[in-house]
Short mmCIF file of C-alpha atoms in Angstrom, two decimals:
data_model
loop_
_atom_site.label_atom_id
_atom_site.label_comp_id
_atom_site.label_asym_id
_atom_site.label_seq_id
_atom_site.Cartn_x
_atom_site.Cartn_y
_atom_site.Cartn_z
CA MET A 1 -5.12 22.41 -5.70
CA GLU A 2 -2.17 23.65 -3.77
CA THR A 3 1.11 23.44 -5.82
CA SER A 4 4.37 23.22 -3.92
CA THR A 5 8.31 22.75 -4.55
CA LYS A 6 8.85 20.66 -1.93
CA SER A 7 9.42 16.86 -2.26
CA ALA A 8 7.38 14.18 -0.51
CA ARG A 9 10.17 13.45 2.10
CA GLU A 10 9.97 17.31 3.07
CA LEU A 11 5.93 17.00 3.35
CA TYR A 12 6.06 14.26 5.56
CA GLN A 13 8.49 15.42 8.05
CA GLU A 14 6.71 18.79 7.98
CA VAL A 15 3.77 16.09 8.57
CA LYS A 16 5.72 14.42 11.58
CA ALA A 17 7.30 17.66 13.13
CA ASP A 18 3.82 19.11 14.08
CA ALA A 19 3.40 18.12 17.79
CA GLY A 20 0.47 19.46 18.23
CA ARG A 21 -1.42 17.22 15.91
CA ARG A 22 -4.08 15.10 17.29
CA ARG A 23 -2.77 11.10 17.43
CA PHE A 24 -5.25 8.60 17.39
CA GLY A 25 -3.29 6.69 20.16
CA PHE A 26 -3.30 2.99 21.40
CA GLY A 27 -6.08 0.61 22.76
CA ARG A 28 -6.44 -1.69 25.02
CA LYS A 29 -5.28 -4.81 22.93
CA PRO A 30 -2.81 -4.45 19.71
CA ALA A 31 -2.23 -6.62 16.63
CA LEU A 32 0.74 -6.95 14.49
CA VAL A 33 0.01 -6.99 11.10
CA ASN A 34 3.48 -7.69 9.03
CA VAL A 35 2.21 -7.09 5.10
CA ASP A 36 3.98 -9.30 2.87
CA LEU A 37 7.36 -9.76 4.05
CA GLN A 38 8.41 -12.36 1.18
CA ASN A 39 11.09 -13.19 -0.60
CA ALA A 40 9.49 -11.65 -4.00
CA TYR A 41 9.36 -8.15 -2.04
CA THR A 42 12.77 -8.26 0.80
CA ARG A 43 15.36 -10.20 -2.00
CA PRO A 44 16.68 -6.81 -4.48
CA ALA A 45 19.19 -9.31 -4.57
CA GLU A 46 17.50 -12.04 -5.98
CA PHE A 47 13.98 -10.11 -7.96
CA VAL A 48 13.50 -6.86 -9.34
CA THR A 49 10.71 -6.77 -7.26
CA ALA A 50 11.74 -6.27 -4.43
CA TYR A 51 13.05 -3.14 -2.52
CA GLU A 52 14.85 -1.95 1.10
CA THR A 53 13.85 1.05 2.93
CA ASP A 54 15.76 0.52 6.14
CA PRO A 55 18.07 -1.84 6.63
CA ARG A 56 16.73 -2.96 9.68
CA GLN A 57 13.44 -3.59 8.63
CA ILE A 58 13.02 -7.08 9.34
CA GLU A 59 15.07 -6.78 12.31
CA TYR A 60 12.75 -4.66 13.83
CA VAL A 61 9.90 -6.75 13.15
CA ASN A 62 10.69 -9.59 14.68
CA THR A 63 10.89 -7.89 18.20
CA LEU A 64 8.08 -6.31 17.56
CA ALA A 65 6.46 -9.75 16.84
CA LYS A 66 8.48 -11.39 19.70
CA LEU A 67 7.04 -8.53 22.51
CA CYS A 68 3.78 -9.47 20.90
CA ARG A 69 3.94 -12.96 21.42
CA ARG A 70 5.11 -11.95 25.46
CA HIS A 71 1.67 -10.68 25.60
CA ARG A 72 -0.22 -12.92 23.65
CA CYS A 73 -1.58 -10.41 20.95
CA PRO A 74 -1.85 -11.74 17.74
CA VAL A 75 1.05 -12.23 15.32
CA ILE A 76 -0.28 -12.54 11.72
CA TRP A 77 1.34 -12.68 8.58
CA THR A 78 0.54 -12.15 4.79
CA TYR A 79 1.93 -13.18 1.97
CA VAL A 80 0.43 -13.05 -2.22
CA SER A 81 0.19 -16.00 -3.97
CA TYR A 82 -1.59 -17.57 -7.10
CA LEU A 83 -2.72 -20.82 -8.79
CA GLU A 84 -0.33 -21.83 -12.02
CA SER A 85 -2.79 -20.48 -13.89
CA GLY A 86 -2.65 -16.95 -12.32
CA GLU A 87 -6.10 -16.92 -12.48
CA ASP A 88 -7.13 -15.62 -8.64
CA CYS A 89 -5.07 -12.82 -9.17
CA GLY A 90 -8.21 -11.92 -10.89
CA VAL A 91 -8.03 -8.30 -12.95
CA TRP A 92 -5.15 -7.44 -10.99
CA GLY A 93 -2.93 -9.92 -13.33
CA THR A 94 -3.70 -8.58 -16.48
CA ARG A 95 -2.11 -5.43 -16.97
CA SER A 96 1.75 -7.52 -17.79
CA ASP A 97 2.52 -11.53 -17.79
CA THR A 98 6.24 -11.47 -17.21
CA PRO A 99 8.13 -14.34 -15.07
CA ASP A 100 8.40 -10.88 -13.05
CA SER A 101 4.02 -10.01 -12.93
CA LEU A 102 2.61 -10.05 -9.59
CA GLN A 103 0.15 -13.22 -10.50
CA ASN A 104 3.57 -15.05 -11.11
CA ILE A 105 4.40 -15.33 -7.74
CA LYS A 106 3.36 -19.02 -7.87
CA ALA A 107 2.36 -21.00 -4.84
CA GLY A 108 4.92 -22.88 -3.35
CA SER A 109 7.65 -20.90 -5.16
CA ARG A 110 11.05 -18.88 -3.44
CA ARG A 111 9.04 -15.81 -4.44
CA ALA A 112 5.72 -16.66 -2.09
CA ALA A 113 8.24 -17.56 0.34
CA LEU A 114 8.23 -15.61 3.78
CA ASP A 115 11.81 -13.96 3.69
CA ASP A 116 13.92 -16.74 6.36
CA ARG A 117 14.66 -13.68 8.13
CA CYS A 118 11.08 -13.25 9.55
CA ALA A 119 11.27 -15.19 12.73
CA VAL A 120 7.80 -16.48 12.27
CA ASP A 121 6.31 -18.78 15.18
CA HIS A 122 4.09 -22.10 12.94
CA GLY A 123 3.47 -22.79 16.29
CA SER A 124 0.92 -19.39 17.06
CA ASP A 125 1.27 -17.26 14.27
CA ILE A 126 -0.89 -16.84 11.73
CA VAL A 127 -0.28 -16.77 8.66
CA ILE A 128 -2.53 -15.77 5.90
CA ASN A 129 -2.28 -15.87 1.90
CA LYS A 130 -4.17 -13.20 0.70
CA ARG A 131 -4.82 -12.47 -3.17
CA MET A 132 -5.49 -8.55 -3.05
CA ALA A 133 -3.46 -5.53 -1.87
CA SER A 134 -5.10 -5.15 1.63
CA ALA A 135 -4.67 -7.77 4.03
CA PHE A 136 -8.74 -7.50 4.88
CA PHE A 137 -10.05 -8.29 1.90
CA GLU A 138 -11.49 -11.41 1.32
CA THR A 139 -9.22 -12.82 4.23
CA ASN A 140 -10.21 -14.01 7.57
CA LEU A 141 -8.22 -11.30 9.46
CA ALA A 142 -11.13 -9.07 10.67
CA SER A 143 -12.58 -11.64 12.32
CA LEU A 144 -9.60 -13.16 13.56
CA LEU A 145 -9.20 -9.56 15.49
CA THR A 146 -12.77 -9.83 16.43
CA PHE A 147 -12.25 -12.98 18.25
CA HIS A 148 -9.06 -11.64 20.32
CA ARG A 149 -10.56 -8.82 20.61
CA VAL A 150 -8.13 -6.07 19.32
CA ASP A 151 -8.36 -2.79 18.69
CA THR A 152 -5.43 -1.12 17.14
CA VAL A 153 -3.65 -2.96 14.49
CA ILE A 154 0.00 -2.15 13.95
CA VAL A 155 1.10 -2.61 10.24
CA THR A 156 4.38 -3.27 9.16
CA GLY A 157 5.68 -4.50 5.58
CA GLY A 158 5.83 -3.31 2.02
CA SER A 159 4.98 -1.87 -0.01
CA THR A 160 4.32 1.91 1.86
CA SER A 161 2.13 3.04 -1.43
CA GLY A 162 0.38 -0.81 -2.06
CA CYS A 163 -0.65 -3.14 -0.27
CA VAL A 164 0.79 -1.12 3.63
CA ARG A 165 -1.68 1.84 2.72
CA ALA A 166 -4.38 -0.85 1.09
CA THR A 167 -4.53 -2.50 4.93
CA ALA A 168 -4.16 0.67 7.36
CA VAL A 169 -6.58 2.55 5.36
CA ASP A 170 -9.12 -0.88 5.38
CA SER A 171 -8.02 -1.41 9.45
CA LEU A 172 -8.55 2.64 10.07
CA SER A 173 -12.22 1.93 7.24
CA ARG A 174 -13.10 -0.39 10.66
CA SER A 175 -12.75 1.43 13.43
CA TYR A 176 -9.71 0.17 14.84
CA ARG A 177 -6.21 2.42 16.04
CA THR A 178 -4.00 1.83 13.51
CA ILE A 179 -0.01 2.46 13.89
CA VAL A 180 2.76 2.72 11.19
CA PRO A 181 6.24 2.32 12.56
CA GLU A 182 8.00 4.11 10.09
CA GLU A 183 11.29 2.18 9.86
CA CYS A 184 9.33 -0.87 9.39
CA VAL A 185 7.67 -0.64 6.27
CA ALA A 186 9.32 0.05 2.47
CA ASP A 187 9.01 0.70 -1.14
CA LYS A 188 10.84 0.84 -4.37
CA HIS A 189 11.08 4.22 -4.93
CA GLU A 190 11.68 7.48 -2.52
CA SER A 191 8.67 9.76 -3.94
CA PRO A 192 5.84 7.18 -3.59
CA HIS A 193 6.88 6.12 0.04
CA PHE A 194 7.02 9.12 1.66
CA ALA A 195 4.24 10.36 -0.52
CA ASN A 196 2.11 7.52 0.99
CA LEU A 197 3.98 8.45 4.95
CA TYR A 198 2.26 11.55 4.58
CA ASP A 199 -0.58 11.16 3.52
CA MET A 200 -1.89 7.95 6.17
CA ALA A 201 -0.20 10.39 8.97
CA LEU A 202 -2.64 12.71 7.98
CA LYS A 203 -5.34 10.69 7.62
CA TYR A 204 -5.59 7.28 8.56
CA ALA A 205 -2.36 5.99 11.11
CA ASP A 206 -0.24 7.11 13.59
CA VAL A 207 3.02 6.93 11.42
CA LEU A 208 6.12 6.59 14.77
CA PRO A 209 9.48 6.07 15.09
CA VAL A 210 9.52 2.26 15.78
CA ALA A 211 11.16 3.05 18.91
CA GLU A 212 8.01 4.62 20.40
CA VAL A 213 5.90 1.43 19.44
CA LEU A 214 8.65 -0.74 21.14
CA ALA A 215 8.52 1.46 24.08
CA TRP A 216 4.92 1.29 24.04
CA LEU A 217 4.80 -2.62 24.14
CA GLU A 218 7.59 -3.12 26.53
CA GLN A 219 5.33 -1.31 28.70
CA TYR A 220 2.12 -3.13 27.76
CA ARG A 221 -0.25 -4.64 30.14
CA PRO A 222 -3.07 -6.87 28.80
CA ALA A 223 -6.74 -5.07 29.48
CA ASN A 224 -8.33 -6.92 32.14
#
């Protein structure tokens, strides 16, 4: 194992600065997958499980969503919530049992609700209640992307080191070109945030400035 005194942020910035690094690139049709932008994770003043990295995260996500809708590209929002018993959380919900524990994000609760700053179009956007980390795991996301002939998945949300990374890995594993707009993902702590941006940028996704993703969507024209 190579040792280093560099921080996770510094390692990520080195990868980010490598202009010669080959990208997966954008494909013919994108979908936007917004992972768990729910109060439990977006309202630090309200819930100890929440966090904020870029204060404009949700604003950027809303702009991405607006552009995707303009081009008739799917916009998907995921959230986690569980039965009163917590049994549908499985072994993931067995490490702790406090009011803040994962399995205690109950269906219909304030913690489970998507942040009301998210501009969700309930007439066209797809909302998925997932139970595990990846947005793909035991949901109908993959079949929806197949139906819409998507080949590019733009992933936002949180946490960078948890559900965003899991979704990005599963996306690449299904041969989707995977894009992570840097300002649109967040985590509770700096080190895992940058360590996972570094890892995704090396292996699983193009981690790009949100301005670049927005510019691509602005000029996007649906394939024939």
